[in-house]
XYZ file of C-alpha atoms in Angstrom:
255
model
C -90.694 100.144 6.672
C -89.594 96.630 7.670
C -87.865 94.503 5.063
C -89.789 91.259 4.388
C -88.095 87.990 5.284
C -88.743 85.285 2.688
C -88.625 81.820 4.241
C -90.016 79.381 1.654
C -91.172 79.412 -1.946
C -94.018 77.245 -3.238
C -94.599 76.332 -6.871
C -97.947 74.798 -7.870
C -98.380 72.304 -10.720
C -101.375 70.802 -12.479
C -99.461 67.590 -13.232
C -96.921 65.698 -11.151
C -94.470 65.365 -14.050
C -94.157 69.139 -14.179
C -93.354 69.167 -10.463
C -90.659 66.553 -11.068
C -89.183 68.627 -13.900
C -89.007 71.624 -11.587
C -87.228 69.587 -8.909
C -84.768 68.490 -11.587
C -83.971 72.172 -12.057
C -85.996 73.084 -15.139
C -87.725 76.446 -14.727
C -90.419 77.175 -17.305
C -90.923 80.869 -18.014
C -93.843 82.231 -19.990
C -94.097 85.783 -21.280
C -95.774 88.659 -19.501
C -98.169 88.949 -22.426
C -99.202 85.310 -21.922
C -100.519 86.091 -18.432
C -102.352 89.113 -19.806
C -104.143 87.203 -22.544
C -104.486 83.648 -21.264
C -108.046 82.443 -21.037
C -108.718 80.445 -17.892
C -111.802 78.292 -18.085
C -111.802 77.689 -14.333
C -110.774 81.240 -13.374
C -107.842 80.035 -11.276
C -106.386 83.526 -10.916
C -103.466 83.259 -13.335
C -105.001 85.456 -16.019
C -104.552 89.190 -15.492
C -105.635 91.640 -18.185
C -103.917 94.422 -16.238
C -100.534 92.674 -16.177
C -97.678 95.058 -16.982
C -99.690 98.248 -16.533
C -97.496 101.373 -16.678
C -100.164 104.002 -16.002
C -103.487 103.757 -14.175
C -105.702 106.818 -14.147
C -108.968 107.211 -12.242
C -111.770 108.863 -14.292
C -112.408 111.687 -11.811
C -108.817 112.944 -12.179
C -108.443 112.617 -15.929
C -109.024 114.797 -18.950
C -107.774 113.517 -22.331
C -107.485 115.548 -25.506
C -107.035 113.687 -28.784
C -106.581 115.156 -32.239
C -108.083 113.198 -35.124
C -107.217 114.187 -38.737
C -110.189 115.901 -40.274
C -112.159 115.896 -37.005
C -110.204 118.296 -34.845
C -109.681 117.959 -31.119
C -111.821 115.638 -29.025
C -111.899 116.026 -25.236
C -112.637 113.028 -23.036
C -113.653 113.633 -19.405
C -114.957 111.541 -16.521
C -118.452 111.727 -18.004
C -117.238 109.711 -21.002
C -115.484 106.979 -19.001
C -116.965 103.920 -17.348
C -113.823 103.130 -15.348
C -110.076 103.754 -14.978
C -107.889 104.262 -18.051
C -104.656 102.301 -18.351
C -101.626 102.311 -20.606
C -98.749 99.876 -21.027
C -95.536 99.587 -23.042
C -95.213 97.034 -25.825
C -91.623 96.159 -24.949
C -92.753 94.578 -21.676
C -94.857 91.983 -23.499
C -92.028 89.526 -24.122
C -90.365 89.685 -20.736
C -90.155 86.153 -19.373
C -91.604 85.499 -15.915
C -91.224 82.763 -13.329
C -93.795 83.116 -10.556
C -93.987 81.369 -7.178
C -95.872 81.788 -3.926
C -93.662 83.247 -1.187
C -94.063 82.455 2.495
C -92.715 85.648 4.014
C -93.092 87.738 7.137
C -92.832 91.445 7.843
C -92.453 93.349 11.101
C -90.900 90.620 13.237
C -87.394 90.471 14.665
C -85.201 87.642 13.387
C -82.460 86.338 15.699
C -80.083 83.600 14.516
C -82.478 82.669 11.719
C -85.495 82.368 13.997
C -88.423 84.672 14.551
C -88.617 86.385 17.920
C -92.055 87.597 18.931
C -94.248 88.315 21.895
C -97.457 86.386 22.684
C -99.430 89.377 21.411
C -97.859 88.955 17.972
C -98.784 85.302 17.467
C -102.109 85.982 15.745
C -100.498 88.471 13.348
C -97.742 86.015 12.452
C -100.281 83.237 11.914
C -102.218 85.510 9.550
C -99.062 86.252 7.548
C -98.212 82.552 7.223
C -101.704 81.441 6.214
C -102.102 80.301 2.607
C -105.317 81.421 0.946
C -107.472 78.507 -0.234
C -107.746 80.089 -3.689
C -104.088 79.273 -4.282
C -104.940 75.555 -4.265
C -106.650 76.086 -7.620
C -103.236 76.562 -9.229
C -102.627 72.827 -9.250
C -102.979 69.554 -7.375
C -99.261 69.348 -6.647
C -96.948 71.752 -4.854
C -93.186 71.856 -4.381
C -91.842 73.651 -1.306
C -88.262 74.894 -1.267
C -86.348 77.059 1.217
C -85.796 80.449 -0.364
C -82.128 81.095 0.403
C -80.499 78.011 -1.213
C -82.929 78.064 -4.129
C -82.224 81.705 -4.937
C -78.473 81.163 -4.585
C -78.587 78.319 -7.129
C -80.813 80.383 -9.408
C -78.427 83.351 -9.286
C -75.472 81.151 -10.245
C -77.354 79.624 -13.184
C -78.521 82.993 -14.516
C -74.989 84.379 -14.398
C -73.635 81.283 -16.147
C -76.051 81.747 -19.044
C -75.510 85.528 -19.118
C -79.157 86.303 -18.434
C -80.083 89.798 -17.278
C -82.731 89.320 -14.632
C -84.400 90.792 -11.587
C -86.247 88.948 -8.835
C -88.292 90.158 -5.873
C -91.677 90.152 -4.197
C -94.575 91.615 -6.150
C -96.126 94.762 -4.688
C -99.889 95.230 -4.879
C -101.678 98.534 -5.437
C -105.296 99.422 -4.772
C -106.880 99.642 -8.214
C -109.826 101.605 -6.783
C -107.734 104.472 -5.423
C -104.336 104.433 -7.141
C -103.913 107.170 -9.735
C -100.650 107.734 -11.540
C -97.631 106.134 -13.184
C -95.656 103.109 -12.042
C -91.846 103.515 -12.137
C -90.456 101.866 -15.269
C -88.279 99.313 -13.446
C -91.167 98.353 -11.165
C -93.765 97.641 -13.848
C -93.182 93.853 -14.013
C -93.433 93.684 -10.206
C -96.691 95.550 -9.613
C -100.125 93.941 -9.631
C -103.550 94.957 -8.450
C -104.659 94.371 -4.872
C -107.257 91.772 -5.890
C -104.304 89.423 -6.576
C -102.560 90.047 -3.236
C -103.662 86.686 -1.812
C -101.156 85.079 -4.222
C -98.172 86.574 -2.298
C -96.093 86.298 -5.417
C -92.329 86.259 -5.737
C -91.360 86.868 -9.337
C -88.296 86.353 -11.502
C -88.204 88.584 -14.576
C -85.732 87.655 -17.313
C -84.982 90.344 -19.884
C -84.175 89.632 -23.547
C -80.454 89.354 -24.328
C -80.804 90.095 -28.041
C -83.269 91.763 -30.395
C -84.211 88.300 -31.637
C -85.161 87.273 -28.111
C -87.073 90.517 -27.691
C -89.182 89.627 -30.729
C -89.700 86.036 -29.590
C -92.998 85.502 -27.804
C -92.273 81.852 -26.993
C -91.723 80.473 -23.489
C -88.174 79.640 -22.392
C -86.681 77.050 -20.029
C -83.769 77.804 -17.726
C -81.961 74.900 -16.082
C -80.539 75.749 -12.668
C -79.399 72.232 -11.769
C -81.056 69.589 -9.604
C -82.778 71.006 -6.516
C -84.557 67.853 -5.343
C -82.282 67.679 -2.268
C -83.760 70.916 -0.898
C -87.383 70.429 -2.025
C -90.462 68.643 -0.765
C -93.277 67.605 -3.114
C -96.768 67.386 -1.619
C -100.368 67.571 -2.671
C -101.601 71.151 -2.480
C -104.415 70.166 -0.134
C -101.785 69.273 2.498
C -100.264 72.750 2.642
C -102.539 74.273 5.339
C -101.618 71.548 7.824
C -97.920 71.636 6.899
C -97.552 75.416 7.235
C -98.498 75.793 10.880
C -97.099 78.093 13.501
C -95.320 76.391 16.382
C -94.240 78.464 19.349
C -91.845 77.581 22.137
C -92.987 78.847 25.526
C -90.472 80.655 27.677
C -89.016 78.501 30.475
C -90.550 79.128 33.906
C -88.732 81.426 36.276
C -86.484 79.640 38.773
C -86.601 80.580 42.391
C -84.093 79.715 45.038
């Protein structure tokens, strides 16, 4: 399988002052449990009741037996279930997450930092670069930053503050067909396919102490000013800014 190439990261903001804070290097991280329980009046796609799922079982492949004191054993089969059964671990609730949209490509050769493709691949590349209109609901303002320098600055800041963290693209599973357990280390980075349009890159920061593990409050990590590598735009401008430009091959020369 080809390794994805991440080119740019986009962070959406409801207010311009939050975008400015981000460009000043302040990253605001909410907890995983926040995204599970947040109520979104405009259904902008941030809320996810299935966030942090560890096990997802389809009804047709599940039989559960539960013992209740004084009642004996109760068996639950597909006839008793209206949909899939899920389980999650409590200790994931207070993991802190920083989520951004990732412009990335898969399946194309990269030479000297540039994509190399045939004319037949142009439509596929354009489809991979396209930003779904639903993402514009995340906020009026967007900050675009090249991935490599941003992640390098982030890595330095995390090490300086002795944070234990992991960052990578989210993988999406088909909630209608998937049946089984998600590997423990992958749980914060798996979401259901209905969210795949968000193309999310996620930073997960783990608690350093038991006190932090019990703290359900958001945290802020300062990575230093990044305004020199960022561009702030209105979200509505993104489709016209993220356009594919190809350079035709020079014509053959004949003597």
